[in-house]
Amino acid sequence: QLQLVQSGGGLVQPGGSLRLSCAAFGDIFSINDMGWYRQAPGKQRELVATVTSDSSTVYADSVKGRFTISRDNAKNTVYLQMNSLKPEDTAVYYCNLWIRIFGSGRYSGYWGQGTQVTVSS
């Protein structure tokens, strides 16, 4: 059985910082791409950032220079450091990991449970 556990998030004032974490537990053979997505009320889920297995990163234009994605392969964990937060960053944030479990010959995408980030004064 595979489980993704997100932590972090909460309420922060504009200009503040938060750090999100997402750890995978279970019969994991390897993890390929890791990413963060967000969904604001009334909007579609959108890509925030991704990091590949060789640590190449991609960011949405709206977060470039403010957010940093990183991964710890030994801990099967992906992080999102969010600085200079703006009210428009308010959303539910989801991690997405492409995982190959033992006994499987392919990678499948798994989602975290989501965590609320609210930026407000």
mmCIF file with all atom_site columns, C-alpha atoms in Angstrom:
data_model
loop_
_atom_site.group_PDB
_atom_site.id
_atom_site.type_symbol
_atom_site.label_atom_id
_atom_site.label_alt_id
_atom_site.label_comp_id
_atom_site.label_asym_id
_atom_site.label_entity_id
_atom_site.label_seq_id
_atom_site.pdbx_PDB_ins_code
_atom_site.Cartn_x
_atom_site.Cartn_y
_atom_site.Cartn_z
_atom_site.occupancy
_atom_site.B_iso_or_equiv
_atom_site.pdbx_formal_charge
_atom_site.auth_seq_id
_atom_site.auth_comp_id
_atom_site.auth_asym_id
_atom_site.auth_atom_id
_atom_site.pdbx_PDB_model_num
ATOM 1   C CA . GLN A 1 1   ? 0.000   0.000  0.000   1.00 0.00 ? 1   GLN A CA 1
ATOM 2   C CA . LEU A 1 2   ? 1.262   3.442  -0.907  1.00 0.00 ? 2   LEU A CA 1
ATOM 3   C CA . GLN A 1 3   ? 0.628   6.619  1.048   1.00 0.00 ? 3   GLN A CA 1
ATOM 4   C CA . LEU A 1 4   ? 1.571   10.257 0.446   1.00 0.00 ? 4   LEU A CA 1
ATOM 5   C CA . VAL A 1 5   ? 1.571   12.489 3.495   1.00 0.00 ? 5   VAL A CA 1
ATOM 6   C CA . GLN A 1 6   ? 1.660   16.258 3.124   1.00 0.00 ? 6   GLN A CA 1
ATOM 7   C CA . SER A 1 7   ? 2.598   18.694 5.869   1.00 0.00 ? 7   SER A CA 1
ATOM 8   C CA . GLY A 1 8   ? 3.085   22.419 6.200   1.00 0.00 ? 8   GLY A CA 1
ATOM 9   C CA . GLY A 1 9   ? 0.752   25.109 4.962   1.00 0.00 ? 9   GLY A CA 1
ATOM 10  C CA . GLY A 1 10  ? -1.505  27.382 6.960   1.00 0.00 ? 10  GLY A CA 1
ATOM 11  C CA . LEU A 1 11  ? -2.160  31.092 7.258   1.00 0.00 ? 11  LEU A CA 1
ATOM 12  C CA . VAL A 1 12  ? 0.577   33.626 6.534   1.00 0.00 ? 12  VAL A CA 1
ATOM 13  C CA . GLN A 1 13  ? 0.717   37.357 5.923   1.00 0.00 ? 13  GLN A CA 1
ATOM 14  C CA . PRO A 1 14  ? 1.695   38.753 2.529   1.00 0.00 ? 14  PRO A CA 1
ATOM 15  C CA . GLY A 1 15  ? 5.449   38.691 2.142   1.00 0.00 ? 15  GLY A CA 1
ATOM 16  C CA . GLY A 1 16  ? 5.789   35.761 4.497   1.00 0.00 ? 16  GLY A CA 1
ATOM 17  C CA . SER A 1 17  ? 7.155   32.268 3.938   1.00 0.00 ? 17  SER A CA 1
ATOM 18  C CA . LEU A 1 18  ? 5.931   28.713 4.248   1.00 0.00 ? 18  LEU A CA 1
ATOM 19  C CA . ARG A 1 19  ? 7.427   25.307 3.563   1.00 0.00 ? 19  ARG A CA 1
ATOM 20  C CA . LEU A 1 20  ? 5.430   22.352 2.319   1.00 0.00 ? 20  LEU A CA 1
ATOM 21  C CA . SER A 1 21  ? 6.551   18.738 2.528   1.00 0.00 ? 21  SER A CA 1
ATOM 22  C CA . CYS A 1 22  ? 5.260   15.572 0.914   1.00 0.00 ? 22  CYS A CA 1
ATOM 23  C CA . ALA A 1 23  ? 6.600   12.171 1.921   1.00 0.00 ? 23  ALA A CA 1
ATOM 24  C CA . ALA A 1 24  ? 5.819   8.853  0.268   1.00 0.00 ? 24  ALA A CA 1
ATOM 25  C CA . PHE A 1 25  ? 5.566   5.629  2.237   1.00 0.00 ? 25  PHE A CA 1
ATOM 26  C CA . GLY A 1 26  ? 5.115   2.069  1.039   1.00 0.00 ? 26  GLY A CA 1
ATOM 27  C CA . ASP A 1 27  ? 6.690   -0.518 -1.253  1.00 0.00 ? 27  ASP A CA 1
ATOM 28  C CA . ILE A 1 28  ? 8.571   2.037  -3.336  1.00 0.00 ? 28  ILE A CA 1
ATOM 29  C CA . PHE A 1 29  ? 11.074  0.866  -5.915  1.00 0.00 ? 29  PHE A CA 1
ATOM 30  C CA . SER A 1 30  ? 11.867  4.308  -7.294  1.00 0.00 ? 30  SER A CA 1
ATOM 31  C CA . ILE A 1 31  ? 10.398  7.774  -7.803  1.00 0.00 ? 31  ILE A CA 1
ATOM 32  C CA . ASN A 1 32  ? 10.684  9.696  -11.034 1.00 0.00 ? 32  ASN A CA 1
ATOM 33  C CA . ASP A 1 33  ? 9.224   13.186 -11.315 1.00 0.00 ? 33  ASP A CA 1
ATOM 34  C CA . MET A 1 34  ? 7.902   15.000 -8.251  1.00 0.00 ? 34  MET A CA 1
ATOM 35  C CA . GLY A 1 35  ? 5.741   18.079 -8.414  1.00 0.00 ? 35  GLY A CA 1
ATOM 36  C CA . TRP A 1 36  ? 3.472   20.556 -6.714  1.00 0.00 ? 36  TRP A CA 1
ATOM 37  C CA . TYR A 1 37  ? 0.129   21.754 -8.041  1.00 0.00 ? 37  TYR A CA 1
ATOM 38  C CA . ARG A 1 38  ? -2.434  24.143 -6.605  1.00 0.00 ? 38  ARG A CA 1
ATOM 39  C CA . GLN A 1 39  ? -6.112  24.819 -6.969  1.00 0.00 ? 39  GLN A CA 1
ATOM 40  C CA . ALA A 1 40  ? -7.763  28.061 -5.981  1.00 0.00 ? 40  ALA A CA 1
ATOM 41  C CA . PRO A 1 41  ? -11.541 28.303 -5.442  1.00 0.00 ? 41  PRO A CA 1
ATOM 42  C CA . GLY A 1 42  ? -13.379 28.318 -8.757  1.00 0.00 ? 42  GLY A CA 1
ATOM 43  C CA . LYS A 1 43  ? -10.210 27.654 -10.749 1.00 0.00 ? 43  LYS A CA 1
ATOM 44  C CA . GLN A 1 44  ? -8.600  24.642 -12.344 1.00 0.00 ? 44  GLN A CA 1
ATOM 45  C CA . ARG A 1 45  ? -5.684  22.870 -10.769 1.00 0.00 ? 45  ARG A CA 1
ATOM 46  C CA . GLU A 1 46  ? -2.428  24.323 -12.068 1.00 0.00 ? 46  GLU A CA 1
ATOM 47  C CA . LEU A 1 47  ? 1.212   23.339 -12.069 1.00 0.00 ? 47  LEU A CA 1
ATOM 48  C CA . VAL A 1 48  ? 3.408   25.154 -9.563  1.00 0.00 ? 48  VAL A CA 1
ATOM 49  C CA . ALA A 1 49  ? 6.748   23.376 -9.907  1.00 0.00 ? 49  ALA A CA 1
ATOM 50  C CA . THR A 1 50  ? 8.300   20.045 -10.780 1.00 0.00 ? 50  THR A CA 1
ATOM 51  C CA . VAL A 1 51  ? 11.639  18.365 -10.147 1.00 0.00 ? 51  VAL A CA 1
ATOM 52  C CA . THR A 1 52  ? 12.935  15.383 -12.104 1.00 0.00 ? 52  THR A CA 1
ATOM 53  C CA . SER A 1 53  ? 14.972  12.464 -10.822 1.00 0.00 ? 53  SER A CA 1
ATOM 54  C CA . ASP A 1 54  ? 18.164  14.278 -11.854 1.00 0.00 ? 54  ASP A CA 1
ATOM 55  C CA . SER A 1 55  ? 16.963  17.432 -10.042 1.00 0.00 ? 55  SER A CA 1
ATOM 56  C CA . SER A 1 56  ? 16.026  19.471 -13.093 1.00 0.00 ? 56  SER A CA 1
ATOM 57  C CA . THR A 1 57  ? 13.302  21.939 -12.170 1.00 0.00 ? 57  THR A CA 1
ATOM 58  C CA . VAL A 1 58  ? 10.432  23.716 -13.892 1.00 0.00 ? 58  VAL A CA 1
ATOM 59  C CA . TYR A 1 59  ? 8.411   26.562 -12.379 1.00 0.00 ? 59  TYR A CA 1
ATOM 60  C CA . ALA A 1 60  ? 5.225   28.361 -13.267 1.00 0.00 ? 60  ALA A CA 1
ATOM 61  C CA . ASP A 1 61  ? 5.971   31.927 -14.314 1.00 0.00 ? 61  ASP A CA 1
ATOM 62  C CA . SER A 1 62  ? 3.887   33.222 -11.433 1.00 0.00 ? 62  SER A CA 1
ATOM 63  C CA . VAL A 1 63  ? 6.187   31.683 -8.806  1.00 0.00 ? 63  VAL A CA 1
ATOM 64  C CA . LYS A 1 64  ? 9.618   31.976 -10.418 1.00 0.00 ? 64  LYS A CA 1
ATOM 65  C CA . GLY A 1 65  ? 12.116  33.610 -8.111  1.00 0.00 ? 65  GLY A CA 1
ATOM 66  C CA . ARG A 1 66  ? 9.866   33.141 -5.073  1.00 0.00 ? 66  ARG A CA 1
ATOM 67  C CA . PHE A 1 67  ? 9.324   29.375 -4.766  1.00 0.00 ? 67  PHE A CA 1
ATOM 68  C CA . THR A 1 68  ? 11.931  26.615 -4.664  1.00 0.00 ? 68  THR A CA 1
ATOM 69  C CA . ILE A 1 69  ? 11.211  22.931 -5.165  1.00 0.00 ? 69  ILE A CA 1
ATOM 70  C CA . SER A 1 70  ? 13.639  20.317 -3.885  1.00 0.00 ? 70  SER A CA 1
ATOM 71  C CA . ARG A 1 71  ? 13.725  16.617 -3.163  1.00 0.00 ? 71  ARG A CA 1
ATOM 72  C CA . ASP A 1 72  ? 15.368  14.202 -0.741  1.00 0.00 ? 72  ASP A CA 1
ATOM 73  C CA . ASN A 1 73  ? 15.548  10.835 -2.462  1.00 0.00 ? 73  ASN A CA 1
ATOM 74  C CA . ALA A 1 74  ? 16.671  9.026  0.686   1.00 0.00 ? 74  ALA A CA 1
ATOM 75  C CA . LYS A 1 75  ? 13.470  10.142 2.406   1.00 0.00 ? 75  LYS A CA 1
ATOM 76  C CA . ASN A 1 76  ? 11.177  9.873  -0.653  1.00 0.00 ? 76  ASN A CA 1
ATOM 77  C CA . THR A 1 77  ? 10.207  13.459 0.056   1.00 0.00 ? 77  THR A CA 1
ATOM 78  C CA . VAL A 1 78  ? 9.598   16.579 -1.995  1.00 0.00 ? 78  VAL A CA 1
ATOM 79  C CA . TYR A 1 79  ? 9.593   20.105 -0.565  1.00 0.00 ? 79  TYR A CA 1
ATOM 80  C CA . LEU A 1 80  ? 8.264   23.456 -1.677  1.00 0.00 ? 80  LEU A CA 1
ATOM 81  C CA . GLN A 1 81  ? 9.797   26.521 -0.075  1.00 0.00 ? 81  GLN A CA 1
ATOM 82  C CA . MET A 1 82  ? 7.523   29.483 -0.658  1.00 0.00 ? 82  MET A CA 1
ATOM 83  C CA . ASN A 1 83  ? 8.849   32.990 -0.043  1.00 0.00 ? 83  ASN A CA 1
ATOM 84  C CA . SER A 1 84  ? 7.423   36.459 -0.668  1.00 0.00 ? 84  SER A CA 1
ATOM 85  C CA . LEU A 1 85  ? 3.942   35.010 -0.614  1.00 0.00 ? 85  LEU A CA 1
ATOM 86  C CA . LYS A 1 86  ? 1.107   36.954 -2.207  1.00 0.00 ? 86  LYS A CA 1
ATOM 87  C CA . PRO A 1 87  ? -2.667  36.779 -1.675  1.00 0.00 ? 87  PRO A CA 1
ATOM 88  C CA . GLU A 1 88  ? -2.978  35.244 -5.142  1.00 0.00 ? 88  GLU A CA 1
ATOM 89  C CA . ASP A 1 89  ? -0.938  32.266 -3.927  1.00 0.00 ? 89  ASP A CA 1
ATOM 90  C CA . THR A 1 90  ? -3.895  31.271 -1.757  1.00 0.00 ? 90  THR A CA 1
ATOM 91  C CA . ALA A 1 91  ? -4.983  27.778 -2.779  1.00 0.00 ? 91  ALA A CA 1
ATOM 92  C CA . VAL A 1 92  ? -5.002  24.122 -1.828  1.00 0.00 ? 92  VAL A CA 1
ATOM 93  C CA . TYR A 1 93  ? -1.600  22.701 -2.700  1.00 0.00 ? 93  TYR A CA 1
ATOM 94  C CA . TYR A 1 94  ? -1.182  19.095 -3.841  1.00 0.00 ? 94  TYR A CA 1
ATOM 95  C CA . CYS A 1 95  ? 1.938   17.047 -4.357  1.00 0.00 ? 95  CYS A CA 1
ATOM 96  C CA . ASN A 1 96  ? 2.163   14.637 -7.261  1.00 0.00 ? 96  ASN A CA 1
ATOM 97  C CA . LEU A 1 97  ? 4.744   11.857 -7.419  1.00 0.00 ? 97  LEU A CA 1
ATOM 98  C CA . TRP A 1 98  ? 5.431   9.352  -10.183 1.00 0.00 ? 98  TRP A CA 1
ATOM 99  C CA . ILE A 1 99  ? 6.262   6.155  -8.352  1.00 0.00 ? 99  ILE A CA 1
ATOM 100 C CA . ARG A 1 100 ? 7.231   2.684  -9.371  1.00 0.00 ? 100 ARG A CA 1
ATOM 101 C CA . ILE A 1 101 ? 6.354   0.154  -6.716  1.00 0.00 ? 101 ILE A CA 1
ATOM 102 C CA . PHE A 1 102 ? 8.003   -3.222 -6.274  1.00 0.00 ? 102 PHE A CA 1
ATOM 103 C CA . GLY A 1 103 ? 6.598   -5.763 -8.696  1.00 0.00 ? 103 GLY A CA 1
ATOM 104 C CA . SER A 1 104 ? 5.480   -3.152 -11.197 1.00 0.00 ? 104 SER A CA 1
ATOM 105 C CA . GLY A 1 105 ? 7.179   -2.413 -14.482 1.00 0.00 ? 105 GLY A CA 1
ATOM 106 C CA . ARG A 1 106 ? 5.896   1.125  -14.823 1.00 0.00 ? 106 ARG A CA 1
ATOM 107 C CA . TYR A 1 107 ? 5.500   4.427  -13.000 1.00 0.00 ? 107 TYR A CA 1
ATOM 108 C CA . SER A 1 108 ? 2.101   5.665  -11.846 1.00 0.00 ? 108 SER A CA 1
ATOM 109 C CA . GLY A 1 109 ? 1.059   9.107  -10.627 1.00 0.00 ? 109 GLY A CA 1
ATOM 110 C CA . TYR A 1 110 ? -0.021  9.539  -7.005  1.00 0.00 ? 110 TYR A CA 1
ATOM 111 C CA . TRP A 1 111 ? -1.530  12.605 -5.320  1.00 0.00 ? 111 TRP A CA 1
ATOM 112 C CA . GLY A 1 112 ? -1.197  13.909 -1.809  1.00 0.00 ? 112 GLY A CA 1
ATOM 113 C CA . GLN A 1 113 ? -4.244  14.790 0.261   1.00 0.00 ? 113 GLN A CA 1
ATOM 114 C CA . GLY A 1 114 ? -3.860  18.532 -0.252  1.00 0.00 ? 114 GLY A CA 1
ATOM 115 C CA . THR A 1 115 ? -3.015  21.293 2.186   1.00 0.00 ? 115 THR A CA 1
ATOM 116 C CA . GLN A 1 116 ? -4.488  24.761 2.468   1.00 0.00 ? 116 GLN A CA 1
ATOM 117 C CA . VAL A 1 117 ? -2.261  27.801 2.050   1.00 0.00 ? 117 VAL A CA 1
ATOM 118 C CA . THR A 1 118 ? -3.892  31.142 2.830   1.00 0.00 ? 118 THR A CA 1
ATOM 119 C CA . VAL A 1 119 ? -2.070  34.430 2.327   1.00 0.00 ? 119 VAL A CA 1
ATOM 120 C CA . SER A 1 120 ? -3.918  37.261 3.998   1.00 0.00 ? 120 SER A CA 1
ATOM 121 C CA . SER A 1 121 ? -3.368  40.183 6.317   1.00 0.00 ? 121 SER A CA 1
#
